[in-house]
Amino acid sequence: SQQGEEDPQALSIQEGENATMNCSYKTSINNLQWYRQNSGRGLVHLILIRSNEREKHSGRLRVTLDTSKKSSSLLITASRAADTASYFCATEGMNRDDKIIFGKGTRLHILP
Amino acid sequence: DVKVTQSSRYLVKRTGEKVFLECVQDMDHENMFWYRQDPGLGLRLIYFSYDVKMKEKGDIPEGYSVSREKKERFSLILESASTNQTSMYLCASSHLAGGDNEQFFGPGTRLTVL
């Protein structure tokens, strides 16, 4: 399976601090995506990084990808209360028929 | 504003009832997906569809069926609901595979089977 596994399962930090979440996967991928889910809602796409990219930025988000270690990290800088959510990585395999597979997520709680 | 909508946010059904969950997307996406989400298990793919009248089993299709008669609509059917199908159900859509395809999700339907 190429399922991503997020680490840690849960994270609590003070507002204004940076939050880092990690994702590891097992097989070669075409791309890796990060999604956010607010409590009781659907998932929202945050950022996609291709297998030939090493780092990508979007606003306060920074994603890195290390294909040799089969791992990715999501950094949220200057966290806000509104960042409280679950964050999922999702991997898409190399084959055309490969489906996107989601990990189990990291629950992030921003403390006021 | 692109959108995926699901017919109900909350649903309560009795064991043995036939349950229909509807999903509609307005983005002309080829792919549509049904997931269930349970604590500690993440998202698990039930069924997906690449085109009208096409369907493929996901990881946990048992106890479910699907219908895609129109491109914009993908229905999940529980033929005879059971208590272990109590869950959050998420529908998603994306463009055709082969590119960098993000999935767009609906708000979810929380189904309780009594």
Coordinates of C-alpha atoms in Angstrom, one line a residue:
Chain A
S1 CA 0.0 0.0 0.0
Q2 CA 1.2 3.5 -0.6
Q3 CA -1.0 4.9 2.2
G4 CA 0.5 7.9 3.9
E5 CA 0.9 7.8 7.6
E6 CA 0.8 11.2 9.4
D7 CA 2.8 11.9 12.5
P8 CA 2.0 13.0 15.1
Q9 CA -1.6 11.8 15.5
A10 CA -2.4 14.9 17.5
L11 CA -0.6 18.2 18.2
S12 CA -1.4 21.1 20.4
I13 CA 0.5 24.4 20.2
Q14 CA 0.1 28.0 21.2
E15 CA -1.3 30.5 18.8
G16 CA 1.5 32.2 16.9
E17 CA 3.8 29.2 17.0
N18 CA 4.7 27.1 14.0
A19 CA 3.1 23.7 13.5
T20 CA 4.9 20.8 11.7
M21 CA 3.2 17.6 10.6
N22 CA 4.9 14.7 8.8
C23 CA 3.7 12.1 6.4
S24 CA 5.5 8.9 5.4
Y25 CA 4.4 6.6 2.5
K26 CA 5.6 3.3 1.2
T27 CA 5.7 3.2 -2.6
S28 CA 6.7 5.6 -5.4
I29 CA 4.3 8.4 -6.0
N30 CA 3.3 10.8 -8.8
N31 CA 2.4 13.5 -6.3
L32 CA 1.5 14.1 -2.7
Q33 CA -1.3 16.4 -1.5
W34 CA -2.3 17.9 1.8
Y35 CA -5.9 18.5 2.9
R36 CA -7.5 20.1 5.8
Q37 CA -10.8 19.1 7.5
N38 CA -12.6 21.2 10.0
S39 CA -14.7 19.4 12.5
G40 CA -17.7 17.7 10.9
R41 CA -17.0 19.0 7.5
G42 CA -15.6 17.8 4.2
L43 CA -11.9 18.0 3.2
V44 CA -10.4 21.0 1.6
H45 CA -7.3 20.8 -0.7
L46 CA -4.4 22.8 0.6
I47 CA -1.4 22.1 -1.6
L48 CA 0.0 19.6 -4.1
I49 CA 3.7 18.8 -4.5
R50 CA 4.9 16.7 -7.5
S51 CA 7.5 13.9 -7.1
N52 CA 10.1 16.0 -8.9
E53 CA 9.6 19.0 -6.5
R54 CA 11.4 19.3 -3.2
E55 CA 9.6 22.3 -1.6
K56 CA 6.5 24.4 -2.2
H57 CA 4.9 27.4 -0.5
S58 CA 1.4 28.7 -0.4
G59 CA 0.8 31.6 2.0
R60 CA 1.7 30.4 5.5
L61 CA 2.1 26.8 4.3
R62 CA 5.4 25.2 3.4
V63 CA 5.5 21.6 2.1
T64 CA 8.6 19.6 1.6
L65 CA 9.0 16.3 -0.1
D66 CA 11.9 13.8 0.2
T67 CA 11.3 11.0 -2.2
S68 CA 14.5 9.1 -1.0
K69 CA 13.0 8.9 2.5
K70 CA 9.4 8.6 1.2
S71 CA 8.3 11.4 3.5
S72 CA 6.7 14.9 3.4
S73 CA 6.2 17.6 5.9
L74 CA 3.7 20.4 6.2
L75 CA 4.7 23.5 8.1
I76 CA 2.1 26.1 9.1
T77 CA 3.8 29.3 10.2
A78 CA 2.4 31.8 12.7
S79 CA -0.5 29.5 13.6
R80 CA -4.0 31.0 14.2
A81 CA -7.1 29.6 16.0
A82 CA -8.7 29.1 12.6
D83 CA -5.9 26.5 11.8
T84 CA -7.5 24.1 14.3
A85 CA -8.5 21.2 12.2
S86 CA -7.4 17.7 11.0
Y87 CA -4.7 17.5 8.3
F88 CA -4.4 14.7 5.9
C89 CA -1.8 13.7 3.4
A90 CA -2.8 11.9 0.3
T91 CA -0.6 10.1 -2.2
E92 CA -1.2 9.4 -5.9
G93 CA 0.7 6.5 -7.4
M94 CA 2.6 6.4 -10.6
N95 CA 0.2 4.3 -12.6
R96 CA -2.8 5.9 -14.4
D97 CA -5.2 3.7 -12.6
D98 CA -3.8 4.4 -9.1
K99 CA -6.3 6.1 -6.8
I100 CA -5.4 8.8 -4.3
I101 CA -5.0 7.2 -0.9
F102 CA -5.5 9.2 2.3
G103 CA -3.7 8.8 5.6
K104 CA -5.4 8.9 9.0
G105 CA -4.6 12.5 9.7
T106 CA -3.1 14.7 12.3
R107 CA -5.4 16.6 14.7
L108 CA -4.1 20.1 15.2
H109 CA -5.3 22.2 18.1
I110 CA -4.3 25.8 18.4
L111 CA -4.4 27.1 22.0
P112 CA -5.4 30.7 22.5
Chain B
D1 CA -17.8 28.9 -6.9
V2 CA -17.2 25.3 -7.5
K3 CA -19.2 23.0 -5.4
V4 CA -19.9 19.4 -4.4
T5 CA -23.2 19.0 -2.6
Q6 CA -24.6 16.1 -0.6
S7 CA -28.3 15.5 -0.1
S8 CA -28.3 15.5 3.7
R9 CA -26.0 16.6 6.5
Y10 CA -27.5 14.2 9.0
L11 CA -29.5 11.1 8.5
V12 CA -31.0 8.6 10.9
K13 CA -32.2 5.2 9.6
R14 CA -33.3 1.9 11.1
T15 CA -31.6 -1.4 10.5
G16 CA -32.7 -3.0 7.3
E17 CA -33.9 0.2 5.6
K18 CA -32.7 1.0 2.1
V19 CA -30.7 4.2 2.2
F20 CA -29.8 6.6 -0.6
L21 CA -27.0 9.1 -0.3
E22 CA -26.9 11.6 -3.2
C23 CA -24.0 13.7 -4.4
V24 CA -24.0 16.3 -7.1
Q25 CA -21.0 18.3 -8.5
D26 CA -21.1 21.3 -10.8
M27 CA -17.5 21.2 -12.1
D28 CA -18.0 18.8 -15.0
H29 CA -15.7 16.3 -13.3
E30 CA -15.2 12.9 -14.8
N31 CA -14.3 11.2 -11.5
M32 CA -16.5 10.8 -8.5
F33 CA -15.8 9.0 -5.2
W34 CA -17.6 7.8 -2.1
Y35 CA -15.6 7.5 1.1
R36 CA -16.6 6.7 4.7
Q37 CA -14.7 8.2 7.6
D38 CA -14.4 6.6 11.0
P39 CA -12.4 7.6 14.0
G40 CA -8.9 6.1 13.9
L41 CA -9.4 4.6 10.4
G42 CA -9.2 7.8 8.3
L43 CA -10.9 7.9 4.9
R44 CA -11.7 4.6 3.2
L45 CA -12.8 4.4 -0.4
I46 CA -16.1 2.6 -1.0
Y47 CA -16.7 3.0 -4.7
F48 CA -15.6 5.4 -7.4
S49 CA -16.7 6.2 -11.0
Y50 CA -14.6 7.4 -14.0
D51 CA -17.6 8.0 -16.2
V52 CA -21.3 7.8 -16.6
K53 CA -22.6 4.3 -15.9
M54 CA -19.0 3.2 -14.9
K55 CA -18.2 2.1 -11.4
E56 CA -15.3 0.5 -9.7
K57 CA -15.0 -1.1 -6.2
G58 CA -12.9 0.6 -3.7
D59 CA -11.4 -0.9 -0.6
I60 CA -14.7 -1.6 1.3
P61 CA -17.5 -2.1 -1.2
E62 CA -19.4 -4.8 0.8
G63 CA -22.9 -3.7 1.7
Y64 CA -22.9 -0.8 -0.7
S65 CA -23.8 -0.2 -4.3
V66 CA -23.6 2.9 -6.5
S67 CA -25.3 4.5 -9.4
R68 CA -24.1 7.1 -11.9
E69 CA -26.7 7.8 -14.5
K70 CA -25.6 11.4 -15.1
K71 CA -22.1 12.9 -15.1
E72 CA -22.9 15.3 -12.3
R73 CA -24.6 12.9 -9.9
F74 CA -23.2 9.9 -8.0
S75 CA -25.5 8.0 -5.6
L76 CA -24.4 5.6 -2.8
I77 CA -27.0 3.0 -1.9
L78 CA -27.1 0.9 1.3
E79 CA -29.4 -1.9 0.3
S80 CA -30.1 -3.0 3.9
A81 CA -28.6 -0.7 6.4
S82 CA -26.8 -2.2 9.4
T83 CA -25.5 -0.6 12.6
N84 CA -21.9 -1.0 11.5
Q85 CA -22.6 1.4 8.6
T86 CA -23.0 4.2 11.0
S87 CA -20.4 6.6 9.8
M88 CA -19.6 9.9 8.1
Y89 CA -19.9 9.6 4.4
L90 CA -17.9 11.9 2.1
C91 CA -18.4 12.4 -1.6
A92 CA -15.6 13.9 -3.8
S93 CA -15.0 14.6 -7.4
S94 CA -11.9 15.3 -9.6
H95 CA -10.9 15.6 -13.2
L96 CA -9.8 12.6 -15.2
A97 CA -6.8 10.7 -13.8
G98 CA -3.4 11.1 -15.3
G99 CA -2.8 14.7 -14.1
D100 CA -2.3 16.4 -10.8
N101 CA -5.8 16.0 -9.7
E102 CA -7.0 17.5 -6.4
Q103 CA -10.3 16.1 -5.1
F104 CA -13.1 18.4 -4.2
F105 CA -15.2 17.2 -1.3
G106 CA -18.8 17.7 -0.2
P107 CA -19.7 18.6 3.4
G108 CA -20.4 15.0 4.4
T109 CA -23.4 13.1 5.5
R110 CA -23.4 11.8 9.1
L111 CA -25.5 8.6 9.0
T112 CA -26.7 6.9 12.1
V113 CA -28.3 3.4 11.8
L114 CA -30.3 2.4 14.8

